[in-house]
Coordinates of C-alpha atoms and ligand atoms in Angstrom, one line a residue:
M259 CA 33.0 100.1 35.6
S260 CA 36.1 97.6 35.2
S261 CA 38.6 98.3 32.2
F262 CA 39.2 96.4 29.4
P263 CA 42.7 95.1 30.5
E264 CA 41.4 93.6 33.7
R265 CA 39.0 91.8 31.8
A266 CA 40.5 90.5 29.6
R267 CA 42.9 89.0 32.8
Q268 CA 40.0 87.5 33.9
A269 CA 39.0 85.8 30.7
E270 CA 42.2 84.7 30.8
N271 CA 42.2 83.2 34.2
P272 CA 42.3 79.7 34.4
E273 CA 41.3 80.1 38.2
L274 CA 38.3 81.4 37.6
S275 CA 34.9 79.7 36.1
V276 CA 34.0 79.2 32.6
R277 CA 30.7 81.1 32.8
Q278 CA 33.4 84.5 35.0
R279 CA 36.1 83.5 31.9
L280 CA 33.1 83.6 29.5
L281 CA 31.9 87.1 30.9
A282 CA 34.7 88.3 31.1
L283 CA 35.6 88.0 27.1
K284 CA 31.5 89.4 26.2
D285 CA 32.7 92.2 28.2
C286 CA 35.9 93.0 26.5
V287 CA 34.1 92.8 23.4
T288 CA 31.5 95.5 24.7
R289 CA 34.7 97.8 25.6
F290 CA 36.0 97.3 22.6
P291 CA 33.2 96.7 19.7
L292 CA 35.2 97.1 17.0
Y293 CA 32.7 95.8 14.0
G294 CA 30.0 96.2 16.3
H295 CA 29.3 94.2 19.3
Q296 CA 27.2 91.5 17.0
A297 CA 29.9 90.8 14.7
S298 CA 32.9 91.4 16.7
W299 CA 31.1 88.5 18.6
Q300 CA 30.5 86.5 15.7
H301 CA 34.7 87.1 14.4
L302 CA 35.5 86.0 18.1
I303 CA 33.6 81.9 17.9
S304 CA 35.0 81.8 14.0
W305 CA 38.0 83.2 14.6
A306 CA 39.2 82.0 18.1
R307 CA 37.3 78.6 17.7
I308 CA 35.1 79.1 20.1
P309 CA 33.2 75.6 21.0
L310 CA 29.5 75.3 21.6
R311 CA 30.4 73.6 24.8
L312 CA 33.3 75.9 25.8
E313 CA 34.5 73.0 28.3
D314 CA 35.8 71.6 25.3
D315 CA 38.1 73.9 24.8
L316 CA 39.0 76.6 27.2
D317 CA 42.1 78.0 25.0
S318 CA 39.8 79.5 22.8
L319 CA 39.4 82.3 25.0
T320 CA 42.5 82.9 25.3
R321 CA 43.1 83.3 21.4
A322 CA 39.7 85.6 21.5
V323 CA 41.5 87.8 23.9
A324 CA 44.9 87.6 21.9
E325 CA 42.6 88.4 18.9
L326 CA 40.9 91.6 20.2
R327 CA 44.0 93.0 21.9
G328 CA 46.1 92.8 19.3
A329 CA 44.0 95.0 17.4
R330 CA 43.3 97.8 20.2
E331 CA 47.0 97.4 20.8
L332 CA 47.2 98.7 17.4
W333 CA 45.2 101.5 18.2
L334 CA 45.8 102.7 21.2
P335 CA 49.3 104.3 21.1
L336 CA 47.6 106.4 18.0
T337 CA 45.3 108.3 20.2
A338 CA 48.2 108.9 23.5
E339 CA 50.9 110.0 20.7
F340 CA 46.9 112.4 19.5
A341 CA 46.4 113.4 23.1
A342 CA 50.3 114.1 23.7
R343 CA 50.4 116.3 20.2
R344 CA 46.9 118.1 21.2
R345 CA 47.9 119.1 25.2
V346 CA 51.5 121.0 23.1
E347 CA 49.3 122.6 20.5
K348 CA 47.1 123.8 22.7
A349 CA 49.7 125.2 25.3
A350 CA 51.1 126.8 21.7
G351 CA 47.4 128.3 21.3
R352 CA 46.1 126.1 18.5
R353 CA 42.8 125.1 19.4
Q354 CA 41.0 123.2 16.7
H355 CA 42.9 120.3 15.7
L356 CA 43.8 119.8 12.2
K357 CA 41.3 118.5 9.6
R358 CA 43.6 115.8 8.6
D359 CA 43.8 114.9 12.5
R360 CA 39.5 114.4 12.3
W361 CA 40.0 110.4 12.6
L362 CA 41.9 110.9 15.9
T363 CA 39.1 111.8 17.5
W364 CA 36.7 109.5 16.2
R365 CA 36.0 106.3 18.2
L366 CA 37.4 103.2 15.9
E367 CA 34.9 101.7 14.6
L368 CA 34.5 100.0 11.9
Y369 CA 31.3 98.9 11.7
C370 CA 29.2 95.5 10.1
P371 CA 25.8 96.0 10.0
N372 CA 25.1 92.2 9.1
P373 CA 27.4 90.2 11.3
A374 CA 27.3 87.4 9.3
L375 CA 29.5 89.4 6.5
R376 CA 32.8 90.7 8.5
P377 CA 36.6 91.0 7.3
V378 CA 37.9 87.4 7.9
D379 CA 41.4 88.5 8.2
S380 CA 42.5 89.0 12.0
M381 CA 41.5 92.4 13.6
A382 CA 44.6 93.5 13.8
R383 CA 45.1 93.3 9.7
V384 CA 42.2 95.3 9.5
V385 CA 42.9 97.5 11.7
A386 CA 46.2 98.5 10.3
R387 CA 44.9 98.5 6.8
V388 CA 42.5 101.4 7.5
V389 CA 45.3 103.2 10.0
A390 CA 47.2 103.6 6.9
A391 CA 44.6 104.3 4.7
H392 CA 43.2 107.4 7.1
Q393 CA 47.0 108.2 7.3
D394 CA 47.8 108.6 3.1
G395 CA 43.6 109.5 2.6
S396 CA 42.4 107.2 0.7
V397 CA 39.9 105.9 3.1
F398 CA 37.1 107.2 2.0
G399 CA 37.8 105.9 -2.0
R400 CA 36.1 104.3 -4.0
D401 CA 37.5 100.8 -3.2
C402 CA 37.3 99.3 -0.2
V403 CA 40.6 99.8 2.4
V404 CA 39.7 96.3 4.5
C405 CA 39.3 94.2 1.4
G406 CA 39.8 96.4 -2.2
A407 CA 36.5 96.1 -3.3
G408 CA 35.1 98.4 -5.3
R409 CA 31.9 99.9 -3.3
P410 CA 30.0 103.7 -2.6
V411 CA 31.8 104.8 0.7
E412 CA 28.2 105.3 2.1
Q413 CA 27.5 101.3 1.8
A414 CA 28.5 98.9 3.5
C415 CA 31.3 96.8 1.7
P416 CA 29.8 93.9 -0.1
G417 CA 33.0 92.5 0.3
C418 CA 34.0 92.3 3.6
G419 CA 30.8 93.5 5.6
V420 CA 32.4 97.1 6.8
S421 CA 30.5 100.7 6.8
I422 CA 33.6 102.9 6.7
L423 CA 31.7 105.6 8.4
G424 CA 30.9 104.2 11.2
R425 CA 27.6 103.0 12.9
S426 CA 26.4 106.2 13.5
A427 CA 26.0 106.6 9.8
W428 CA 24.5 104.0 9.1
R429 CA 21.6 104.6 12.0
W430 CA 20.2 108.2 10.1
R431 CA 19.5 106.2 7.0
Ligands
LIG598 ZN1 35.6 95.5 1.5

């Protein structure tokens, strides 16, 4: 399976056919489904203004890739730094990670069960807010860290649609 960076470059490549580029973009969403596949795709269509007839605006593919890449590149260094730190800790005999680091072992997923309701900001801004909230411990508070709306933590936010506990929490309900 080719990687996100490889598929992203293909989605941007004007030498490929429109269909090949679109499939490459869809694969990028599959590899980085921040809001879940459907909601992420709906976000990209509106954020990057992807037209029904793609030929009318091929640059929209590049805008969509940039949107995904911006969010992914905020997340990757955090997990890389955590992996490096864990190697040092394990070598020093600490087998379990600290409780406050648990979120770094999860896949980044801000699942939006209703694809029509999702954050309006850029994915990078949303990811930055969620990361900051994990770091300061406010992420599971009474107010949504993405949009500020009050909501029970176990429900999808009525303001921005994000279920902060992720898809797994959603599935077993
Ligand atoms: Zn919200």
